[in-house]
PDB file of C-alpha atoms in Angstrom:
ATOM      1  CA  UNK A 726      -0.023   0.390  -0.159  1.00 40.00           C
ATOM      2  CA  UNK A 727       0.965   3.534  -1.078  1.00 43.00           C
ATOM      3  CA  UNK A 728       2.980   5.271   2.008  1.00 42.00           C
ATOM      4  CA  UNK A 729       0.265   8.610   3.232  1.00 43.00           C
ATOM      5  CA  UNK A 730       1.789  11.765   2.270  1.00 42.00           C
ATOM      6  CA  UNK A 731       1.866  14.156   6.058  1.00 38.00           C
ATOM      7  CA  UNK A 732      -1.033  16.125   3.289  1.00 40.00           C
ATOM      8  CA  UNK A 733      -2.908  13.612   4.234  1.00 41.00           C
ATOM      9  CA  UNK A 734      -3.278  13.112   7.690  1.00 41.00           C
ATOM     10  CA  UNK A 735      -4.866  14.887  10.228  1.00 41.00           C
ATOM     11  CA  UNK A 736      -3.005  18.315  12.010  1.00 50.00           C
ATOM     12  CA  UNK A 737      -2.945  16.017  15.137  1.00 75.00           C
ATOM     13  CA  UNK A 738      -1.549  12.707  14.660  1.00 86.00           C
ATOM     14  CA  UNK A 739       1.591  11.140  14.109  1.00 89.00           C
ATOM     15  CA  UNK A 740       2.852   7.781  11.198  1.00 87.00           C
ATOM     16  CA  UNK A 741       4.791   4.891  13.046  1.00 86.00           C
ATOM     17  CA  UNK A 742       7.649   3.830  11.107  1.00 80.00           C
ATOM     18  CA  UNK A 743       7.559   1.448   9.159  1.00 74.00           C
ATOM     19  CA  UNK A 744      11.020  -0.022   7.623  1.00 72.00           C
ATOM     20  CA  UNK A 745      11.369   0.803   3.641  1.00 66.00           C
ATOM     21  CA  UNK A 746      11.174  -2.299   0.970  1.00 68.00           C
ATOM     22  CA  UNK A 747       9.850  -4.198   3.607  1.00 74.00           C
ATOM     23  CA  UNK A 748       6.257  -3.131   3.644  1.00 72.00           C
ATOM     24  CA  UNK A 749       4.886  -5.730   2.273  1.00 76.00           C
ATOM     25  CA  UNK A 750       6.770  -8.322   4.543  1.00 78.00           C
ATOM     26  CA  UNK A 751       5.002  -6.536   7.619  1.00 80.00           C
ATOM     27  CA  UNK A 752       2.521  -9.632   8.006  1.00 84.00           C
ATOM     28  CA  UNK A 753       5.612 -11.788   9.001  1.00 87.00           C
ATOM     29  CA  UNK A 754       7.693  -9.274  10.910  1.00 85.00           C
ATOM     30  CA  UNK A 755       4.621  -9.310  13.565  1.00 88.00           C
ATOM     31  CA  UNK A 756       4.250 -13.378  13.694  1.00 92.00           C
ATOM     32  CA  UNK A 757       7.349 -13.469  16.094  1.00 91.00           C
ATOM     33  CA  UNK A 758       6.713 -10.417  18.209  1.00 91.00           C
ATOM     34  CA  UNK A 759       3.404 -11.494  18.518  1.00 94.00           C
ATOM     35  CA  UNK A 760       4.417 -15.045  19.579  1.00 94.00           C
ATOM     36  CA  UNK A 761       6.834 -13.073  21.806  1.00 94.00           C
ATOM     37  CA  UNK A 762       4.546 -11.106  23.343  1.00 95.00           C
ATOM     38  CA  UNK A 763       1.941 -14.352  23.857  1.00 96.00           C
ATOM     39  CA  UNK A 764       4.835 -15.970  25.289  1.00 94.00           C
ATOM     40  CA  UNK A 765       5.703 -12.573  27.784  1.00 94.00           C
ATOM     41  CA  UNK A 766       1.919 -12.154  28.705  1.00 95.00           C
ATOM     42  CA  UNK A 767       1.525 -16.172  29.618  1.00 93.00           C
ATOM     43  CA  UNK A 768       5.032 -15.831  31.439  1.00 92.00           C
ATOM     44  CA  UNK A 769       4.452 -12.242  33.761  1.00 94.00           C
ATOM     45  CA  UNK A 770       0.472 -13.902  34.742  1.00 94.00           C
ATOM     46  CA  UNK A 771       2.031 -17.586  35.750  1.00 90.00           C
ATOM     47  CA  UNK A 772       4.359 -15.305  37.793  1.00 91.00           C
ATOM     48  CA  UNK A 773       1.333 -13.080  39.277  1.00 93.00           C
ATOM     49  CA  UNK A 774      -1.058 -16.680  39.700  1.00 90.00           C
ATOM     50  CA  UNK A 775       1.890 -18.588  41.251  1.00 90.00           C
ATOM     51  CA  UNK A 776       3.584 -16.599  43.783  1.00 90.00           C
ATOM     52  CA  UNK A 777      -0.651 -15.628  45.063  1.00 91.00           C
ATOM     53  CA  UNK A 778      -0.690 -19.277  46.076  1.00 88.00           C
ATOM     54  CA  UNK A 779       2.282 -20.475  46.604  1.00 85.00           C
ATOM     55  CA  UNK A 780       2.435 -19.471  50.675  1.00 86.00           C
ATOM     56  CA  UNK A 781       6.211 -20.055  50.850  1.00 83.00           C
ATOM     57  CA  UNK A 782       6.422 -17.696  48.006  1.00 86.00           C
ATOM     58  CA  UNK A 783       5.271 -15.009  49.851  1.00 88.00           C
ATOM     59  CA  UNK A 784       7.935 -12.707  50.527  1.00 88.00           C
ATOM     60  CA  UNK A 785       9.188  -9.599  49.497  1.00 90.00           C
ATOM     61  CA  UNK A 786      11.516 -11.077  46.996  1.00 89.00           C
ATOM     62  CA  UNK A 787       8.504 -11.815  45.553  1.00 91.00           C
ATOM     63  CA  UNK A 788       6.075  -9.208  46.170  1.00 94.00           C
ATOM     64  CA  UNK A 789       8.758  -7.297  43.734  1.00 94.00           C
ATOM     65  CA  UNK A 790       8.975 -10.108  41.155  1.00 93.00           C
ATOM     66  CA  UNK A 791       5.245  -9.370  41.050  1.00 95.00           C
ATOM     67  CA  UNK A 792       5.758  -5.607  40.035  1.00 96.00           C
ATOM     68  CA  UNK A 793       7.514  -6.387  37.568  1.00 95.00           C
ATOM     69  CA  UNK A 794       5.619  -9.246  35.504  1.00 95.00           C
ATOM     70  CA  UNK A 795       2.645  -6.323  36.249  1.00 96.00           C
ATOM     71  CA  UNK A 796       4.790  -3.681  34.949  1.00 96.00           C
ATOM     72  CA  UNK A 797       6.116  -6.343  32.124  1.00 95.00           C
ATOM     73  CA  UNK A 798       2.197  -6.601  32.078  1.00 96.00           C
ATOM     74  CA  UNK A 799       1.019  -2.856  31.187  1.00 96.00           C
ATOM     75  CA  UNK A 800       4.502  -2.441  29.315  1.00 95.00           C
ATOM     76  CA  UNK A 801       3.746  -4.465  26.734  1.00 94.00           C
ATOM     77  CA  UNK A 802      -0.335  -4.063  26.356  1.00 95.00           C
ATOM     78  CA  UNK A 803       0.164  -0.375  25.967  1.00 94.00           C
ATOM     79  CA  UNK A 804       2.553  -0.656  23.127  1.00 93.00           C
ATOM     80  CA  UNK A 805       1.976  -4.408  21.772  1.00 93.00           C
ATOM     81  CA  UNK A 806      -1.058  -4.809  20.542  1.00 93.00           C
ATOM     82  CA  UNK A 807      -0.485  -1.145  18.777  1.00 91.00           C
ATOM     83  CA  UNK A 808       2.676  -2.162  16.534  1.00 90.00           C
ATOM     84  CA  UNK A 809       0.515  -5.622  15.822  1.00 91.00           C
ATOM     85  CA  UNK A 810      -1.858  -3.377  14.591  1.00 90.00           C
ATOM     86  CA  UNK A 811       0.130  -1.119  12.126  1.00 87.00           C
ATOM     87  CA  UNK A 812       1.816  -4.125  10.490  1.00 87.00           C
ATOM     88  CA  UNK A 813      -1.402  -6.511   9.818  1.00 90.00           C
ATOM     89  CA  UNK A 814      -3.437  -3.702   9.212  1.00 87.00           C
ATOM     90  CA  UNK A 815      -1.590  -0.514   8.135  1.00 83.00           C
ATOM     91  CA  UNK A 816      -3.328   1.473  10.776  1.00 85.00           C
ATOM     92  CA  UNK A 817      -0.011   3.945  10.516  1.00 84.00           C
ATOM     93  CA  UNK A 818      -1.483   6.940  11.718  1.00 88.00           C
ATOM     94  CA  UNK A 819      -1.814   7.369  15.870  1.00 90.00           C
ATOM     95  CA  UNK A 820      -3.534  10.700  17.344  1.00 91.00           C
ATOM     96  CA  UNK A 821      -1.407  13.516  19.146  1.00 91.00           C
ATOM     97  CA  UNK A 822      -2.721  12.503  22.120  1.00 91.00           C
ATOM     98  CA  UNK A 823      -3.245   8.405  21.724  1.00 92.00           C
ATOM     99  CA  UNK A 824       0.484   9.087  21.357  1.00 92.00           C
ATOM    100  CA  UNK A 825       1.314  11.557  24.570  1.00 93.00           C
ATOM    101  CA  UNK A 826      -0.491   8.991  26.276  1.00 95.00           C
ATOM    102  CA  UNK A 827       1.472   6.140  24.753  1.00 94.00           C
ATOM    103  CA  UNK A 828       4.566   7.428  25.491  1.00 94.00           C
ATOM    104  CA  UNK A 829       3.856   8.830  29.192  1.00 96.00           C
ATOM    105  CA  UNK A 830       3.196   5.300  30.661  1.00 96.00           C
ATOM    106  CA  UNK A 831       6.361   4.261  28.304  1.00 95.00           C
ATOM    107  CA  UNK A 832       8.424   6.397  30.039  1.00 96.00           C
ATOM    108  CA  UNK A 833       6.348   5.838  33.614  1.00 97.00           C
ATOM    109  CA  UNK A 834       6.047   2.068  33.687  1.00 96.00           C
ATOM    110  CA  UNK A 835      10.091   1.994  32.688  1.00 96.00           C
ATOM    111  CA  UNK A 836      10.804   4.610  35.870  1.00 96.00           C
ATOM    112  CA  UNK A 837       8.748   2.760  38.180  1.00 97.00           C
ATOM    113  CA  UNK A 838      10.227  -1.139  36.662  1.00 96.00           C
ATOM    114  CA  UNK A 839      13.848   0.540  37.401  1.00 96.00           C
ATOM    115  CA  UNK A 840      12.695   1.339  41.024  1.00 96.00           C
ATOM    116  CA  UNK A 841      11.566  -1.533  41.624  1.00 97.00           C
ATOM    117  CA  UNK A 842      14.631  -3.178  40.372  1.00 96.00           C
ATOM    118  CA  UNK A 843      16.957  -0.983  42.843  1.00 96.00           C
ATOM    119  CA  UNK A 844      14.295  -2.461  45.855  1.00 96.00           C
ATOM    120  CA  UNK A 845      15.296  -5.747  44.601  1.00 94.00           C
ATOM    121  CA  UNK A 846      19.002  -5.070  44.970  1.00 94.00           C
ATOM    122  CA  UNK A 847      18.499  -3.681  48.461  1.00 94.00           C
ATOM    123  CA  UNK A 848      16.350  -6.446  49.561  1.00 93.00           C
ATOM    124  CA  UNK A 849      19.883  -9.080  47.981  1.00 92.00           C
ATOM    125  CA  UNK A 850      22.095  -6.919  50.131  1.00 92.00           C
ATOM    126  CA  UNK A 851      20.190  -6.900  53.345  1.00 92.00           C
ATOM    127  CA  UNK A 852      19.796 -11.021  53.193  1.00 90.00           C
ATOM    128  CA  UNK A 853      23.227 -11.198  52.139  1.00 89.00           C
ATOM    129  CA  UNK A 854      24.785  -8.368  54.540  1.00 88.00           C
ATOM    130  CA  UNK A 855      22.613  -8.715  57.134  1.00 88.00           C
ATOM    131  CA  UNK A 856      20.149 -12.254  57.420  1.00 86.00           C
ATOM    132  CA  UNK A 857      19.147 -12.547  60.934  1.00 87.00           C
ATOM    133  CA  UNK A 858      17.674  -8.836  60.658  1.00 90.00           C
ATOM    134  CA  UNK A 859      16.652  -8.722  56.798  1.00 89.00           C
ATOM    135  CA  UNK A 860      12.556 -10.025  58.166  1.00 88.00           C
ATOM    136  CA  UNK A 861      12.921  -7.617  60.427  1.00 91.00           C
ATOM    137  CA  UNK A 862      13.541  -4.736  57.874  1.00 91.00           C
ATOM    138  CA  UNK A 863      12.203  -5.702  54.714  1.00 90.00           C
ATOM    139  CA  UNK A 864       8.570  -6.776  55.773  1.00 91.00           C
ATOM    140  CA  UNK A 865       5.377  -6.783  53.378  1.00 89.00           C
ATOM    141  CA  UNK A 866       4.058  -3.606  54.624  1.00 92.00           C
ATOM    142  CA  UNK A 867       7.646  -1.901  53.971  1.00 94.00           C
ATOM    143  CA  UNK A 868       7.350  -4.177  50.486  1.00 94.00           C
ATOM    144  CA  UNK A 869       3.797  -2.217  49.748  1.00 94.00           C
ATOM    145  CA  UNK A 870       5.316   0.554  50.671  1.00 96.00           C
ATOM    146  CA  UNK A 871       7.904   0.603  48.311  1.00 96.00           C
ATOM    147  CA  UNK A 872       5.581  -0.289  45.679  1.00 95.00           C
ATOM    148  CA  UNK A 873       3.876   2.631  46.196  1.00 97.00           C
ATOM    149  CA  UNK A 874       6.265   4.710  46.146  1.00 97.00           C
ATOM    150  CA  UNK A 875       8.159   3.042  43.077  1.00 97.00           C
ATOM    151  CA  UNK A 876       4.728   4.470  41.297  1.00 97.00           C
ATOM    152  CA  UNK A 877       4.458   7.943  42.986  1.00 97.00           C
ATOM    153  CA  UNK A 878       8.556   8.691  42.020  1.00 97.00           C
ATOM    154  CA  UNK A 879       7.361   7.441  38.223  1.00 96.00           C
ATOM    155  CA  UNK A 880       4.327   9.164  37.755  1.00 97.00           C
ATOM    156  CA  UNK A 881       5.862  12.263  38.895  1.00 96.00           C
ATOM    157  CA  UNK A 882       8.984  12.245  37.244  1.00 96.00           C
ATOM    158  CA  UNK A 883       7.598  11.621  34.125  1.00 96.00           C
ATOM    159  CA  UNK A 884       3.845  13.195  34.207  1.00 95.00           C
ATOM    160  CA  UNK A 885       5.235  16.728  32.967  1.00 95.00           C
ATOM    161  CA  UNK A 886       7.159  15.170  29.558  1.00 94.00           C
ATOM    162  CA  UNK A 887       3.764  14.855  27.498  1.00 93.00           C
ATOM    163  CA  UNK A 888       2.687  18.246  29.345  1.00 93.00           C
ATOM    164  CA  UNK A 889       5.739  20.564  28.093  1.00 93.00           C
ATOM    165  CA  UNK A 890       4.925  18.015  24.342  1.00 92.00           C
ATOM    166  CA  UNK A 891       1.174  19.594  24.535  1.00 90.00           C
ATOM    167  CA  UNK A 892       1.795  23.400  23.807  1.00 88.00           C
ATOM    168  CA  UNK A 893       3.957  23.151  20.577  1.00 87.00           C
ATOM    169  CA  UNK A 894       3.761  22.932  16.761  1.00 87.00           C
ATOM    170  CA  UNK A 895       4.689  19.721  14.990  1.00 85.00           C
ATOM    171  CA  UNK A 896       6.643  20.288  11.534  1.00 79.00           C
ATOM    172  CA  UNK A 897       4.130  19.205   8.384  1.00 71.00           C
ATOM    173  CA  UNK A 898       7.057  15.751   8.464  1.00 75.00           C
ATOM    174  CA  UNK A 899       4.859  13.674  11.578  1.00 83.00           C
ATOM    175  CA  UNK A 900       7.109  10.261  10.612  1.00 86.00           C
ATOM    176  CA  UNK A 901       8.274   9.006  14.244  1.00 87.00           C
ATOM    177  CA  UNK A 902      11.176   6.394  13.827  1.00 84.00           C
ATOM    178  CA  UNK A 903       9.868   4.017  15.945  1.00 85.00           C
ATOM    179  CA  UNK A 904       6.514   2.417  15.711  1.00 87.00           C
ATOM    180  CA  UNK A 905       4.983   3.556  19.227  1.00 89.00           C
ATOM    181  CA  UNK A 906       6.059   6.557  21.553  1.00 91.00           C
ATOM    182  CA  UNK A 907       9.303   7.847  22.797  1.00 91.00           C
ATOM    183  CA  UNK A 908       9.513  11.360  24.108  1.00 91.00           C
ATOM    184  CA  UNK A 909      12.060  11.843  21.807  1.00 88.00           C
ATOM    185  CA  UNK A 910      11.054  10.720  19.041  1.00 88.00           C
ATOM    186  CA  UNK A 911       8.135  12.985  19.602  1.00 90.00           C
ATOM    187  CA  UNK A 912      10.154  15.689  20.883  1.00 90.00           C
ATOM    188  CA  UNK A 913      12.221  15.925  17.415  1.00 87.00           C
ATOM    189  CA  UNK A 914       9.074  16.496  14.799  1.00 88.00           C
ATOM    190  CA  UNK A 915       8.879  20.050  16.549  1.00 88.00           C
ATOM    191  CA  UNK A 916       8.501  23.012  14.462  1.00 88.00           C
ATOM    192  CA  UNK A 917       9.633  25.208  18.027  1.00 86.00           C
ATOM    193  CA  UNK A 918      11.932  25.560  20.913  1.00 88.00           C
ATOM    194  CA  UNK A 919      12.346  22.534  22.545  1.00 89.00           C
ATOM    195  CA  UNK A 920      14.481  23.291  25.011  1.00 92.00           C
ATOM    196  CA  UNK A 921      12.549  23.094  27.960  1.00 92.00           C
ATOM    197  CA  UNK A 922      11.306  19.618  27.045  1.00 92.00           C
ATOM    198  CA  UNK A 923      14.901  18.314  26.356  1.00 91.00           C
ATOM    199  CA  UNK A 924      16.437  19.967  29.735  1.00 94.00           C
ATOM    200  CA  UNK A 925      13.541  18.328  31.573  1.00 95.00           C
ATOM    201  CA  UNK A 926      13.777  14.855  29.954  1.00 92.00           C
ATOM    202  CA  UNK A 927      17.777  14.660  30.476  1.00 92.00           C
ATOM    203  CA  UNK A 928      17.755  15.768  34.344  1.00 94.00           C
ATOM    204  CA  UNK A 929      14.242  12.918  34.639  1.00 94.00           C
ATOM    205  CA  UNK A 930      16.506  10.199  33.616  1.00 93.00           C
ATOM    206  CA  UNK A 931      19.551  10.909  35.213  1.00 93.00           C
ATOM    207  CA  UNK A 932      17.598  11.264  38.452  1.00 95.00           C
ATOM    208  CA  UNK A 933      15.684   8.072  38.018  1.00 95.00           C
ATOM    209  CA  UNK A 934      17.121   5.340  35.734  1.00 94.00           C
ATOM    210  CA  UNK A 935      20.477   7.154  36.632  1.00 94.00           C
ATOM    211  CA  UNK A 936      20.213   7.320  40.309  1.00 96.00           C
ATOM    212  CA  UNK A 937      19.511   3.209  40.355  1.00 96.00           C
ATOM    213  CA  UNK A 938      21.941   2.270  38.574  1.00 95.00           C
ATOM    214  CA  UNK A 939      24.293   4.027  40.722  1.00 96.00           C
ATOM    215  CA  UNK A 940      23.167   2.500  43.408  1.00 96.00           C
ATOM    216  CA  UNK A 941      21.974  -0.902  42.415  1.00 96.00           C
ATOM    217  CA  UNK A 942      25.931  -0.798  42.005  1.00 95.00           C
ATOM    218  CA  UNK A 943      26.351   0.581  44.839  1.00 95.00           C
ATOM    219  CA  UNK A 944      24.587  -2.500  46.356  1.00 94.00           C
ATOM    220  CA  UNK A 945      26.399  -5.353  44.667  1.00 93.00           C
ATOM    221  CA  UNK A 946      29.422  -3.407  45.675  1.00 93.00           C
ATOM    222  CA  UNK A 947      28.404  -3.798  49.383  1.00 92.00           C
ATOM    223  CA  UNK A 948      27.354  -7.201  48.329  1.00 91.00           C
ATOM    224  CA  UNK A 949      30.601  -8.596  46.588  1.00 90.00           C
ATOM    225  CA  UNK A 950      32.815  -7.254  50.086  1.00 90.00           C
ATOM    226  CA  UNK A 951      30.510  -9.377  52.329  1.00 88.00           C
ATOM    227  CA  UNK A 952      30.653 -12.057  50.045  1.00 87.00           C
ATOM    228  CA  UNK A 953      34.358 -11.680  49.737  1.00 86.00           C
ATOM    229  CA  UNK A 954      34.424 -12.831  53.365  1.00 84.00           C
ATOM    230  CA  UNK A 955      32.925 -15.341  53.919  1.00 79.00           C
ATOM    231  CA  UNK A 956      35.214 -18.031  55.042  1.00 75.00           C
ATOM    232  CA  UNK A 957      35.172 -21.243  52.234  1.00 81.00           C
ATOM    233  CA  UNK A 958      34.553 -20.806  48.363  1.00 85.00           C
ATOM    234  CA  UNK A 959      31.558 -23.002  48.376  1.00 82.00           C
ATOM    235  CA  UNK A 960      30.160 -20.665  50.923  1.00 81.00           C
ATOM    236  CA  UNK A 961      30.658 -17.079  48.646  1.00 83.00           C
ATOM    237  CA  UNK A 962      29.202 -19.392  45.729  1.00 85.00           C
ATOM    238  CA  UNK A 963      26.326 -20.220  47.184  1.00 81.00           C
ATOM    239  CA  UNK A 964      25.705 -16.798  48.402  1.00 80.00           C
ATOM    240  CA  UNK A 965      26.512 -15.153  45.034  1.00 81.00           C
ATOM    241  CA  UNK A 966      23.955 -18.074  43.311  1.00 82.00           C
ATOM    242  CA  UNK A 967      21.252 -16.387  45.304  1.00 82.00           C
ATOM    243  CA  UNK A 968      21.573 -12.444  43.062  1.00 87.00           C
ATOM    244  CA  UNK A 969      22.052 -14.291  39.841  1.00 88.00           C
ATOM    245  CA  UNK A 970      18.704 -13.568  38.649  1.00 88.00           C
ATOM    246  CA  UNK A 971      17.946 -10.495  39.870  1.00 91.00           C
ATOM    247  CA  UNK A 972      21.570  -9.632  38.033  1.00 92.00           C
ATOM    248  CA  UNK A 973      20.278 -11.086  35.030  1.00 93.00           C
ATOM    249  CA  UNK A 974      17.101  -9.409  34.811  1.00 93.00           C
ATOM    250  CA  UNK A 975      18.906  -5.942  35.942  1.00 95.00           C
ATOM    251  CA  UNK A 976      20.777  -6.346  32.626  1.00 94.00           C
ATOM    252  CA  UNK A 977      17.949  -7.442  30.460  1.00 93.00           C
ATOM    253  CA  UNK A 978      16.090  -3.926  31.607  1.00 94.00           C
ATOM    254  CA  UNK A 979      19.656  -1.718  31.091  1.00 95.00           C
ATOM    255  CA  UNK A 980      20.961  -3.055  28.009  1.00 93.00           C
ATOM    256  CA  UNK A 981      18.048  -2.511  25.456  1.00 91.00           C
ATOM    257  CA  UNK A 982      17.363   0.821  27.513  1.00 91.00           C
ATOM    258  CA  UNK A 983      21.400   1.585  27.086  1.00 90.00           C
ATOM    259  CA  UNK A 984      21.069   0.434  23.821  1.00 88.00           C
ATOM    260  CA  UNK A 985      17.848   3.105  22.727  1.00 87.00           C
ATOM    261  CA  UNK A 986      19.588   5.568  23.823  1.00 85.00           C
ATOM    262  CA  UNK A 987      22.463   5.220  22.625  1.00 83.00           C
ATOM    263  CA  UNK A 988      20.530   4.499  19.052  1.00 81.00           C
ATOM    264  CA  UNK A 989      18.251   8.072  19.873  1.00 77.00           C
ATOM    265  CA  UNK A 990      21.301   9.803  20.481  1.00 74.00           C
ATOM    266  CA  UNK A 991      24.315   9.005  18.471  1.00 73.00           C
ATOM    267  CA  UNK A 992      22.667   6.490  15.114  1.00 66.00           C
ATOM    268  CA  UNK A 993      20.458   9.345  12.724  1.00 69.00           C
ATOM    269  CA  UNK A 994      22.679   7.801  10.379  1.00 71.00           C
ATOM    270  CA  UNK A 995      21.308   4.233  10.868  1.00 75.00           C
ATOM    271  CA  UNK A 996      19.293   2.160   8.602  1.00 75.00           C
ATOM    272  CA  UNK A 997      15.632   2.581  10.028  1.00 75.00           C
ATOM    273  CA  UNK A 998      15.615  -1.090  10.595  1.00 78.00           C
ATOM    274  CA  UNK A 999      18.230  -1.251  13.508  1.00 82.00           C
ATOM    275  CA  UNK A1000      16.128   1.876  15.168  1.00 82.00           C
ATOM    276  CA  UNK A1001      12.642  -0.290  14.781  1.00 83.00           C
ATOM    277  CA  UNK A1002      14.190  -3.566  16.144  1.00 84.00           C
ATOM    278  CA  UNK A1003      15.980  -1.594  18.987  1.00 87.00           C
ATOM    279  CA  UNK A1004      12.316  -0.634  20.070  1.00 87.00           C
ATOM    280  CA  UNK A1005      10.889  -3.579  19.474  1.00 87.00           C
ATOM    281  CA  UNK A1006      13.339  -5.679  22.286  1.00 90.00           C
ATOM    282  CA  UNK A1007      13.081  -2.284  24.579  1.00 91.00           C
ATOM    283  CA  UNK A1008       9.626  -3.433  25.255  1.00 91.00           C
ATOM    284  CA  UNK A1009       9.094  -7.363  24.427  1.00 91.00           C
ATOM    285  CA  UNK A1010      13.071  -8.879  25.996  1.00 92.00           C
ATOM    286  CA  UNK A1011      12.599  -7.600  29.326  1.00 93.00           C
ATOM    287  CA  UNK A1012       9.085  -8.641  29.399  1.00 93.00           C
ATOM    288  CA  UNK A1013       9.670 -12.066  27.821  1.00 94.00           C
ATOM    289  CA  UNK A1014      12.784 -13.083  29.823  1.00 93.00           C
ATOM    290  CA  UNK A1015      12.389 -12.193  33.883  1.00 92.00           C
ATOM    291  CA  UNK A1016       9.470 -15.054  34.547  1.00 91.00           C
ATOM    292  CA  UNK A1017      12.064 -17.164  31.966  1.00 91.00           C
ATOM    293  CA  UNK A1018      15.038 -16.220  34.146  1.00 91.00           C
ATOM    294  CA  UNK A1019      13.043 -16.467  38.064  1.00 87.00           C
ATOM    295  CA  UNK A1020      11.566 -19.309  36.327  1.00 83.00           C
ATOM    296  CA  UNK A1021      14.999 -21.178  36.120  1.00 80.00           C
ATOM    297  CA  UNK A1022      16.295 -20.155  39.033  1.00 79.00           C
ATOM    298  CA  UNK A1023      13.590 -20.525  41.802  1.00 80.00           C
ATOM    299  CA  UNK A1024      12.497 -24.034  42.880  1.00 78.00           C
ATOM    300  CA  UNK A1025       8.811 -23.300  43.898  1.00 79.00           C
ATOM    301  CA  UNK A1026       7.728 -21.699  40.748  1.00 82.00           C
ATOM    302  CA  UNK A1027       9.748 -24.658  39.108  1.00 81.00           C
ATOM    303  CA  UNK A1028       7.710 -27.244  40.944  1.00 81.00           C
ATOM    304  CA  UNK A1029       4.274 -24.793  40.576  1.00 81.00           C
ATOM    305  CA  UNK A1030       4.077 -25.011  37.091  1.00 79.00           C
ATOM    306  CA  UNK A1031       5.841 -28.721  37.096  1.00 79.00           C
ATOM    307  CA  UNK A1032       2.221 -29.094  39.671  1.00 80.00           C
ATOM    308  CA  UNK A1033       0.192 -27.561  36.848  1.00 76.00           C
ATOM    309  CA  UNK A1034       1.195 -28.862  33.975  1.00 78.00           C
ATOM    310  CA  UNK A1035       0.727 -32.132  35.082  1.00 76.00           C
ATOM    311  CA  UNK A1036      -2.604 -31.073  36.153  1.00 76.00           C
ATOM    312  CA  UNK A1037      -3.964 -30.237  32.725  1.00 74.00           C
ATOM    313  CA  UNK A1038      -2.608 -33.691  31.895  1.00 77.00           C
ATOM    314  CA  UNK A1039      -4.644 -35.452  33.613  1.00 78.00           C
ATOM    315  CA  UNK A1040      -7.736 -33.633  32.524  1.00 78.00           C
ATOM    316  CA  UNK A1041      -7.248 -33.554  29.550  1.00 74.00           C
ATOM    317  CA  UNK A1042      -6.812 -37.367  29.491  1.00 74.00           C
ATOM    318  CA  UNK A1043     -10.041 -37.477  31.157  1.00 70.00           C
TER     319      UNK A1043
END
């Protein structure tokens, strides 16, 4: 189908990015995205169900895991169905209001996830460095308060982003560089001074994601120092093995985030395929990997999944 001209568009809409020369393959390209989305939804719903129904998992670390699962469900659901609609039905136009809402959800949910990952790092620090006080320090009530604080923090820091874009006029070219809306992507299409938006966006990223990464690194430096003080290598490996899943989840979140930021800052000459692919990786990879990582590393989750599969097989055989 022909690519729409900017003159054909509503004055308050944007065009989602396609991959030049591969428009005919959009239908097939959407199939792996849809498969990953289904896997992400199934995996994160399974985590929520298992933690809820398994009393031995009613502990701060697994409540934080439930928060991650809920965030990943919300983040992927706020973007992937719209991307699939674009690929399968060629609905490239997105209204200005819908774009700002999607942008707000993406950045806010990412900030909340970053805060939860920091809380999980602190949980690991307390569990390893102060094991006798862990239950007294990180109570279930405190865990819920941390989750609420993460939500408030994300909303307060990233609500101004769409508000700063609302009064700006936009140029005739309204083609985004991703198949969903991001702040810097939308901001670059404005035909006005965007300095306040640039400065605030960078400040928010540094004060949320930047600070969280720094504190996570400090937590692991302290953990590593405590682990190295243990008497034997067996004890050291056993202590640090409790952090492996969290380290993997942190990498699964921050590596795509940093990669997407680098593409935005320095990748103007990159092929559209790279930009679109990096955006999809950022949205889907953490949501797919998080339940797999914790499913592999947590015996209680493994047992519960195997029990559910066994029950399903019995019912299917009847």
